[in-house]
């Protein structure tokens, strides 16, 4: 059997249609923006490309439509040498598309038309040989039943599991008990359980429900790790934001790569992810990920 060294990201692929504007419009308002750009996005693909950029042995599983967006996107991923053999093409659906406005400070609003992302099924998860992989990541742009089945199959196969709960929704124990690393942002952590208004209390409750580690991403303020040993703060690197779309995905994908690179050393993996995510916001596009040398340089390291 092939040794278990690979990363698998199961998730979404969207084509991001992006306009940068002086500010995000209010409801009912029209603002004139700058030029239109199209970037490859989707939380799953963003994580897979981020992981692949730092750790080559990475595979991706997703659903895409049989249309020009889907065909071009798959070609782009192949050019990056990402293993897309688990990506399914669905004939009767459009590919995922995201409409995005980016404001002057890099902040953004996003609306997704998920299309084929919602066709990835429970059966698709059951057909994956998860024993090939050591670390498997999910997000919530697929059907929740698919994510739940995927997490269960991955856990039963002995994988470490990562879940980015975005777009956020309430999560029950059938999901939470199979999550080794939950990576919400500060808004999402208050949306995955009912009745919490404080990050610390929500993290504590999540750990009681079976999540092994909660890592809350806090944008420019860094991130917070919570687990049974307590909590720890990590800093972000202060770089000028141009576009923060996909920064959380870059964090999650780079974190997985960090777990591989540093032999599951959580502390080192979070530091690597923080540096990679800090660099990602200095460029337009959800997948403008820095190479390992650049990330290490920002961390003040010459090599691993
Ligand atoms: O997290 C950023 C991503 O969210 C974008 O790339 C967009 O496609 C949506 O999925």
Coordinates of N, CA, C and O in Angstrom, one line a residue, residues 96-230:
X96 N -19.8 26.2 -10.0 CA -20.0 27.2 -9.0 C -19.4 28.6 -9.4 O -18.4 28.6 -10.1
X97 N -20.2 29.6 -9.0 CA -19.8 31.0 -9.3 C -19.9 31.8 -8.1 O -20.9 31.7 -7.3
X98 N -19.0 32.8 -7.8 CA -19.1 33.7 -6.7 C -19.0 35.1 -7.2 O -18.1 35.5 -8.0
X99 N -20.0 35.9 -6.8 CA -20.0 37.4 -7.1 C -19.4 38.1 -5.9 O -19.9 38.0 -4.8
X100 N -18.3 38.8 -6.2 CA -17.5 39.4 -5.1 C -17.3 40.9 -5.3 O -16.8 41.3 -6.4
X101 N -17.5 41.7 -4.3 CA -17.1 43.1 -4.3 C -16.0 43.2 -3.2 O -16.2 42.8 -2.1
X102 N -14.8 43.8 -3.6 CA -13.7 44.0 -2.7 C -13.7 45.5 -2.4 O -13.6 46.3 -3.3
X103 N -13.7 45.9 -1.1 CA -13.6 47.3 -0.7 C -12.1 47.8 -0.6 O -11.2 47.0 -0.8
X104 N -12.0 49.1 -0.3 CA -10.7 49.7 -0.4 C -9.7 49.1 0.6 O -8.5 48.9 0.3
X105 N -10.2 48.6 1.8 CA -9.3 48.0 2.8 C -9.1 46.5 2.6 O -8.7 45.8 3.5
X106 N -9.6 46.0 1.4 CA -9.5 44.6 1.2 C -10.6 43.8 1.7 O -10.7 42.6 1.5
X107 N -11.6 44.4 2.4 CA -12.8 43.8 2.9 C -13.7 43.4 1.8 O -13.5 43.9 0.6
X108 N -14.6 42.5 2.0 CA -15.4 42.0 0.9 C -16.8 41.5 1.2 O -17.1 41.3 2.4
X109 N -17.7 41.4 0.2 CA -18.9 40.7 0.3 C -19.0 39.7 -0.8 O -18.5 39.9 -1.9
X110 N -19.5 38.5 -0.5 CA -19.5 37.4 -1.5 C -20.9 36.7 -1.5 O -21.5 36.4 -0.5
X111 N -21.4 36.5 -2.7 CA -22.6 35.7 -2.9 C -22.2 34.5 -3.8 O -21.7 34.8 -4.9
X112 N -22.6 33.3 -3.4 CA -22.2 32.1 -4.2 C -23.4 31.5 -4.8 O -24.4 31.3 -4.1
X113 N -23.3 31.1 -6.1 CA -24.2 30.2 -6.8 C -23.5 28.9 -6.8 O -22.7 28.7 -7.7
X114 N -23.9 28.0 -5.9 CA -23.0 26.8 -5.7 C -23.1 25.8 -6.9 O -22.1 25.0 -7.1
X115 N -24.2 25.7 -7.7 CA -24.2 24.8 -8.8 C -23.8 23.4 -8.5 O -24.3 22.8 -7.5
X116 N -22.8 22.9 -9.2 CA -22.4 21.5 -9.1 C -21.7 21.1 -7.8 O -21.7 20.0 -7.4
X117 N -21.3 22.2 -7.0 CA -20.8 21.9 -5.7 C -21.8 21.1 -4.8 O -21.4 20.3 -3.9
X118 N -23.1 21.4 -5.0 CA -24.1 20.7 -4.2 C -24.4 19.3 -4.7 O -25.2 18.6 -4.0
X119 N -23.8 18.9 -5.8 CA -24.1 17.5 -6.3 C -23.2 16.5 -5.8 O -23.4 15.3 -6.0
X120 N -22.1 16.9 -5.2 CA -21.2 15.9 -4.6 C -21.9 15.2 -3.5 O -22.5 15.9 -2.6
X121 N -22.0 13.8 -3.5 CA -22.9 13.1 -2.7 C -22.3 12.3 -1.6 O -21.1 12.1 -1.5
X122 N -23.2 11.8 -0.7 CA -22.7 10.9 0.4 C -22.1 9.6 -0.3 O -21.0 9.2 0.2
X123 N -22.6 9.1 -1.4 CA -22.1 8.0 -2.1 C -20.7 8.3 -2.6 O -19.8 7.5 -2.6
X124 N -20.5 9.5 -3.1 CA -19.2 9.9 -3.6 C -18.2 9.8 -2.4 O -17.0 9.4 -2.6
X125 N -18.6 10.2 -1.2 CA -17.7 10.2 -0.1 C -17.3 8.7 0.3 O -16.2 8.3 0.5
X126 N -18.4 7.9 0.2 CA -18.2 6.4 0.6 C -17.3 5.7 -0.5 O -16.7 4.7 -0.2
X127 N -17.2 6.3 -1.7 CA -16.4 5.6 -2.7 C -14.9 6.0 -2.7 O -14.1 5.5 -3.4
X128 N -14.6 7.0 -1.8 CA -13.1 7.4 -1.7 C -12.4 6.5 -0.8 O -12.8 6.1 0.3
X129 N -11.2 6.1 -1.3 CA -10.3 5.3 -0.4 C -9.5 6.2 0.5 O -8.4 6.6 0.2
X130 N -10.1 6.6 1.6 CA -9.5 7.6 2.5 C -8.2 7.1 3.2 O -7.4 7.8 3.7
X131 N -8.0 5.7 3.1 CA -6.7 5.2 3.7 C -5.5 5.7 3.0 O -4.4 5.6 3.5
X132 N -5.7 6.2 1.8 CA -4.5 6.8 1.0 C -4.0 8.1 1.6 O -3.0 8.6 1.3
X133 N -4.9 8.7 2.5 CA -4.6 10.1 3.0 C -4.4 10.1 4.5 O -5.0 9.4 5.2
X134 N -3.5 11.0 4.9 CA -3.3 11.2 6.3 C -4.1 12.4 6.9 O -4.5 12.3 8.0
X135 N -4.3 13.4 6.1 CA -5.0 14.6 6.5 C -6.1 15.0 5.5 O -5.8 15.1 4.3
X136 N -7.3 15.2 5.9 CA -8.4 15.4 5.0 C -9.2 16.7 5.5 O -9.5 16.8 6.7
X137 N -9.4 17.6 4.6 CA -10.1 18.9 4.9 C -11.5 19.0 4.2 O -11.6 18.6 3.1
X138 N -12.4 19.7 4.9 CA -13.7 19.9 4.4 C -14.1 21.4 4.7 O -13.5 22.0 5.6
X139 N -15.1 21.9 4.0 CA -15.7 23.2 4.3 C -17.2 23.0 4.2 O -17.6 21.9 4.0
X140 N -18.0 24.1 4.2 CA -19.5 23.9 4.1 C -20.1 24.4 2.8 O -21.2 24.9 2.9
X141 N -19.4 24.4 1.7 CA -20.0 24.8 0.4 C -20.6 23.6 -0.3 O -20.9 23.7 -1.5
X142 N -20.5 22.4 0.3 CA -21.2 21.2 -0.2 C -22.4 20.9 0.7 O -22.6 21.5 1.7
X143 N -23.2 19.9 0.3 CA -24.3 19.5 1.1 C -23.8 19.0 2.5 O -22.8 18.3 2.6
X144 N -24.5 19.4 3.6 CA -24.1 19.0 4.9 C -24.0 17.5 5.1 O -23.1 17.0 5.8
X145 N -24.9 16.8 4.5 CA -24.9 15.3 4.6 C -23.6 14.8 4.0 O -23.0 13.8 4.5
X146 N -23.2 15.4 2.9 CA -21.9 15.0 2.2 C -20.7 15.2 3.1 O -19.8 14.3 3.3
X147 N -20.7 16.4 3.8 CA -19.6 16.7 4.7 C -19.6 15.7 5.9 O -18.5 15.2 6.2
X148 N -20.8 15.5 6.4 CA -20.9 14.6 7.6 C -20.4 13.2 7.2 O -19.6 12.6 8.0
X149 N -20.8 12.7 6.0 CA -20.4 11.3 5.6 C -18.8 11.3 5.4 O -18.1 10.4 5.7
X150 N -18.3 12.4 4.7 CA -16.9 12.5 4.4 C -16.1 12.4 5.7 O -15.1 11.7 5.8
X151 N -16.5 13.3 6.7 CA -15.7 13.3 7.9 C -15.7 11.9 8.6 O -14.7 11.5 9.1
X152 N -16.9 11.3 8.6 CA -17.0 10.0 9.2 C -16.1 8.9 8.5 O -15.4 8.2 9.2
X153 N -16.2 8.9 7.2 CA -15.4 7.9 6.5 C -13.9 8.2 6.7 O -13.1 7.3 6.9
X154 N -13.5 9.5 6.7 CA -12.1 9.9 6.9 C -11.6 9.5 8.2 O -10.5 8.9 8.4
X155 N -12.5 9.7 9.2 CA -12.1 9.4 10.6 C -12.0 7.9 10.8 O -11.0 7.4 11.4
X156 N -13.0 7.1 10.2 CA -12.9 5.7 10.3 C -11.7 5.1 9.6 O -11.2 4.0 10.0
X157 N -11.2 5.8 8.6 CA -9.9 5.4 7.9 C -8.7 5.8 8.6 O -7.6 5.6 8.2
X158 N -8.8 6.5 9.8 CA -7.7 6.9 10.6 C -7.0 8.2 10.2 O -5.9 8.5 10.6
X159 N -7.7 9.0 9.4 CA -7.2 10.3 9.0 C -7.3 11.4 10.1 O -8.3 11.3 10.9
X160 N -6.5 12.4 10.0 CA -6.7 13.6 10.8 C -7.7 14.5 10.0 O -7.5 14.6 8.8
X161 N -8.7 15.1 10.6 CA -9.7 15.8 9.9 C -9.7 17.3 10.2 O -9.5 17.7 11.4
X162 N -10.0 18.1 9.2 CA -10.0 19.6 9.4 C -11.3 20.0 8.8 O -11.7 19.6 7.7
X163 N -12.0 20.9 9.5 CA -13.3 21.5 9.0 C -13.2 23.0 9.1 O -13.0 23.5 10.2
X164 N -13.4 23.7 8.0 CA -13.6 25.1 8.1 C -15.1 25.4 8.0 O -15.7 25.1 6.9
X165 N -15.8 25.8 9.0 CA -17.3 25.9 9.0 C -17.8 27.2 8.3 O -18.4 28.0 8.9
X166 N -17.5 27.2 7.0 CA -17.9 28.4 6.2 C -18.5 28.0 4.9 O -17.9 27.1 4.3
X167 N -19.6 28.6 4.4 CA -20.4 29.5 5.2 C -21.0 28.8 6.4 O -21.4 27.6 6.3
X168 N -21.1 29.5 7.5 CA -21.4 28.9 8.8 C -22.8 28.5 8.9 O -23.7 29.1 8.3
X169 N -23.0 27.3 9.6 CA -24.4 26.9 9.9 C -24.3 26.1 11.2 O -23.1 25.7 11.6
X170 N -25.4 25.8 11.8 CA -25.4 25.0 13.1 C -24.8 23.6 12.8 O -25.2 23.0 11.8
X171 N -24.0 23.1 13.7 CA -23.4 21.8 13.5 C -23.7 20.9 14.7 O -23.7 21.3 15.8
X172 N -24.1 19.7 14.4 CA -24.5 18.8 15.5 C -23.3 17.8 15.8 O -22.3 17.8 15.1
X173 N -23.5 17.0 16.8 CA -22.4 16.2 17.3 C -22.0 15.2 16.3 O -20.8 14.8 16.3
X174 N -22.9 14.7 15.4 CA -22.4 13.7 14.4 C -21.3 14.3 13.5 O -20.5 13.5 13.0
X175 N -21.3 15.6 13.4 CA -20.2 16.2 12.7 C -19.0 16.5 13.6 O -17.9 16.2 13.4
X176 N -19.3 17.2 14.7 CA -18.3 17.7 15.6 C -17.4 16.6 16.2 O -16.2 16.8 16.3
X177 N -18.0 15.5 16.5 CA -17.2 14.4 17.1 C -16.1 13.8 16.2 O -15.2 13.2 16.6
X178 N -16.2 14.1 14.9 CA -15.3 13.6 13.9 C -14.3 14.7 13.4 O -13.7 14.5 12.4
X179 N -14.2 15.8 14.1 CA -13.3 16.9 13.7 C -12.1 17.1 14.6 O -12.3 17.3 15.8
X180 N -11.0 16.9 14.1 CA -9.7 17.1 14.9 C -9.4 18.6 15.0 O -8.9 19.1 16.0
X181 N -9.6 19.3 13.9 CA -9.2 20.8 13.8 C -10.4 21.5 13.2 O -10.7 21.4 12.0
X182 N -11.1 22.3 14.0 CA -12.1 23.2 13.5 C -11.6 24.6 13.3 O -11.0 25.1 14.3
X183 N -11.7 25.2 12.1 CA -11.0 26.5 11.9 C -12.1 27.5 11.4 O -12.2 27.8 10.3
X184 N -12.8 28.1 12.4 CA -13.8 29.1 12.1 C -13.1 30.5 12.2 O -12.1 30.6 12.8
X185 N -13.8 31.5 11.7 CA -13.3 32.9 12.0 C -14.2 33.4 13.2 O -15.0 32.6 13.7
X186 N -14.0 34.6 13.6 CA -14.6 35.0 14.9 C -16.1 35.2 14.8 O -16.8 35.1 15.8
X187 N -16.6 35.3 13.6 CA -18.1 35.3 13.4 C -18.6 33.9 13.3 O -19.6 33.6 14.0
X188 N -18.0 33.1 12.6 CA -18.4 31.7 12.4 C -18.5 30.9 13.7 O -19.4 30.1 13.9
X189 N -17.5 31.1 14.6 CA -17.6 30.3 15.8 C -18.8 30.6 16.7 O -19.3 29.7 17.4
X190 N -19.4 31.8 16.5 CA -20.7 32.1 17.2 C -21.9 31.6 16.5 O -23.0 31.7 17.0
X191 N -21.7 31.0 15.3 CA -22.9 30.5 14.5 C -23.0 29.0 14.4 O -24.0 28.5 13.9
X192 N -22.0 28.3 14.9 CA -22.0 26.8 14.7 C -22.7 26.1 15.8 O -23.1 25.0 15.7
X193 N -22.9 26.8 17.0 CA -23.7 26.3 18.1 C -24.7 27.4 18.4 O -24.4 28.6 18.3
X194 N -25.8 26.9 19.0 CA -26.9 27.9 19.3 C -26.5 28.5 20.7 O -26.1 27.8 21.6
X195 N -26.7 29.8 20.8 CA -26.7 30.5 22.2 C -25.4 30.9 22.7 O -25.3 31.2 23.9
X196 N -24.4 31.1 21.9 CA -23.1 31.6 22.4 C -22.8 33.0 21.9 O -23.0 33.2 20.7
X197 N -22.3 33.9 22.8 CA -22.0 35.2 22.3 C -20.5 35.5 22.6 O -20.0 36.6 22.2
X198 N -19.8 34.5 23.2 CA -18.4 34.7 23.4 C -17.6 33.6 22.8 O -17.9 32.4 22.9
X199 N -16.5 34.0 22.2 CA -15.6 33.1 21.5 C -15.1 32.0 22.4 O -15.1 30.8 22.1
X200 N -14.6 32.4 23.6 CA -14.1 31.5 24.6 C -15.1 30.4 25.0 O -14.8 29.2 25.0
X201 N -16.3 30.9 25.3 CA -17.3 29.9 25.7 C -17.7 29.0 24.6 O -18.0 27.8 24.8
X202 N -17.8 29.5 23.4 CA -18.2 28.7 22.3 C -17.1 27.6 22.0 O -17.4 26.5 21.8
X203 N -15.9 28.0 22.1 CA -14.7 27.1 21.9 C -14.8 26.0 22.9 O -14.6 24.8 22.6
X204 N -15.0 26.4 24.2 CA -15.1 25.4 25.3 C -16.2 24.4 25.0 O -16.0 23.2 25.2
X205 N -17.4 24.9 24.6 CA -18.5 24.0 24.3 C -18.2 23.1 23.1 O -18.6 21.9 23.2
X206 N -17.5 23.6 22.1 CA -17.2 22.8 21.0 C -16.3 21.6 21.4 O -16.4 20.5 20.9
X207 N -15.3 21.9 22.3 CA -14.4 20.9 22.7 C -15.1 19.8 23.6 O -14.9 18.6 23.4
X208 N -16.1 20.3 24.4 CA -16.9 19.3 25.1 C -17.7 18.4 24.2 O -18.0 17.3 24.5
X209 N -18.1 18.9 23.0 CA -18.9 18.1 22.1 C -18.0 17.3 21.2 O -18.5 16.6 20.3
X210 N -16.7 17.3 21.4 CA -15.9 16.3 20.7 C -14.8 16.8 19.8 O -14.0 16.1 19.3
X211 N -14.9 18.2 19.5 CA -13.8 18.7 18.6 C -12.5 18.7 19.4 O -12.5 19.1 20.6
X212 N -11.4 18.3 18.7 CA -10.1 18.1 19.5 C -9.4 19.5 19.6 O -8.9 19.8 20.7
X213 N -9.5 20.3 18.6 CA -8.8 21.6 18.6 C -9.7 22.6 17.8 O -10.2 22.3 16.8
X214 N -9.8 23.8 18.4 CA -10.5 24.9 17.7 C -9.5 26.0 17.4 O -8.8 26.4 18.4
X215 N -9.3 26.4 16.2 CA -8.4 27.5 15.9 C -9.2 28.6 15.2 O -9.8 28.4 14.1
X216 N -9.4 29.7 16.0 CA -10.2 30.8 15.5 C -9.3 31.8 14.8 O -8.3 32.3 15.4
X217 N -9.6 32.1 13.5 CA -8.8 33.1 12.8 C -9.4 34.4 13.0 O -10.6 34.6 13.0
X218 N -8.5 35.4 13.3 CA -9.0 36.7 13.8 C -8.5 37.8 12.8 O -8.3 39.0 13.3
X219 N -8.2 37.5 11.6 CA -7.8 38.6 10.6 C -6.4 39.1 11.1 O -5.5 38.4 11.5
X220 N -6.3 40.5 11.1 CA -5.1 41.2 11.4 C -4.7 40.9 12.9 O -3.5 41.1 13.2
X221 N -5.6 40.4 13.7 CA -5.2 40.1 15.1 C -4.7 38.7 15.3 O -4.4 38.3 16.4
X222 N -4.5 37.9 14.2 CA -3.9 36.6 14.3 C -4.9 35.5 14.5 O -5.9 35.5 13.8
X223 N -4.6 34.6 15.4 CA -5.5 33.5 15.7 C -5.4 33.0 17.1 O -4.4 33.3 17.8
X224 N -6.4 32.2 17.5 CA -6.4 31.7 18.9 C -6.6 30.2 18.8 O -7.5 29.7 18.1
X225 N -5.8 29.4 19.5 CA -6.0 28.0 19.6 C -6.6 27.6 20.9 O -6.2 28.1 22.0
X226 N -7.6 26.7 20.8 CA -8.2 26.2 22.1 C -8.2 24.7 22.0 O -8.6 24.1 20.9
X227 N -7.8 24.0 23.1 CA -7.9 22.6 23.2 C -7.9 22.2 24.6 O -8.0 23.1 25.5
X228 N -7.8 20.9 24.9 CA -8.0 20.5 26.3 C -6.8 21.0 27.2 O -7.0 21.1 28.4
X229 N -5.7 21.4 26.6 CA -4.6 21.9 27.3 C -4.7 23.4 27.6 O -3.9 24.0 28.3
X230 N -5.8 24.1 27.1 CA -5.9 25.5 27.4 C -6.1 26.3 26.1 O -6.6 25.8 25.1

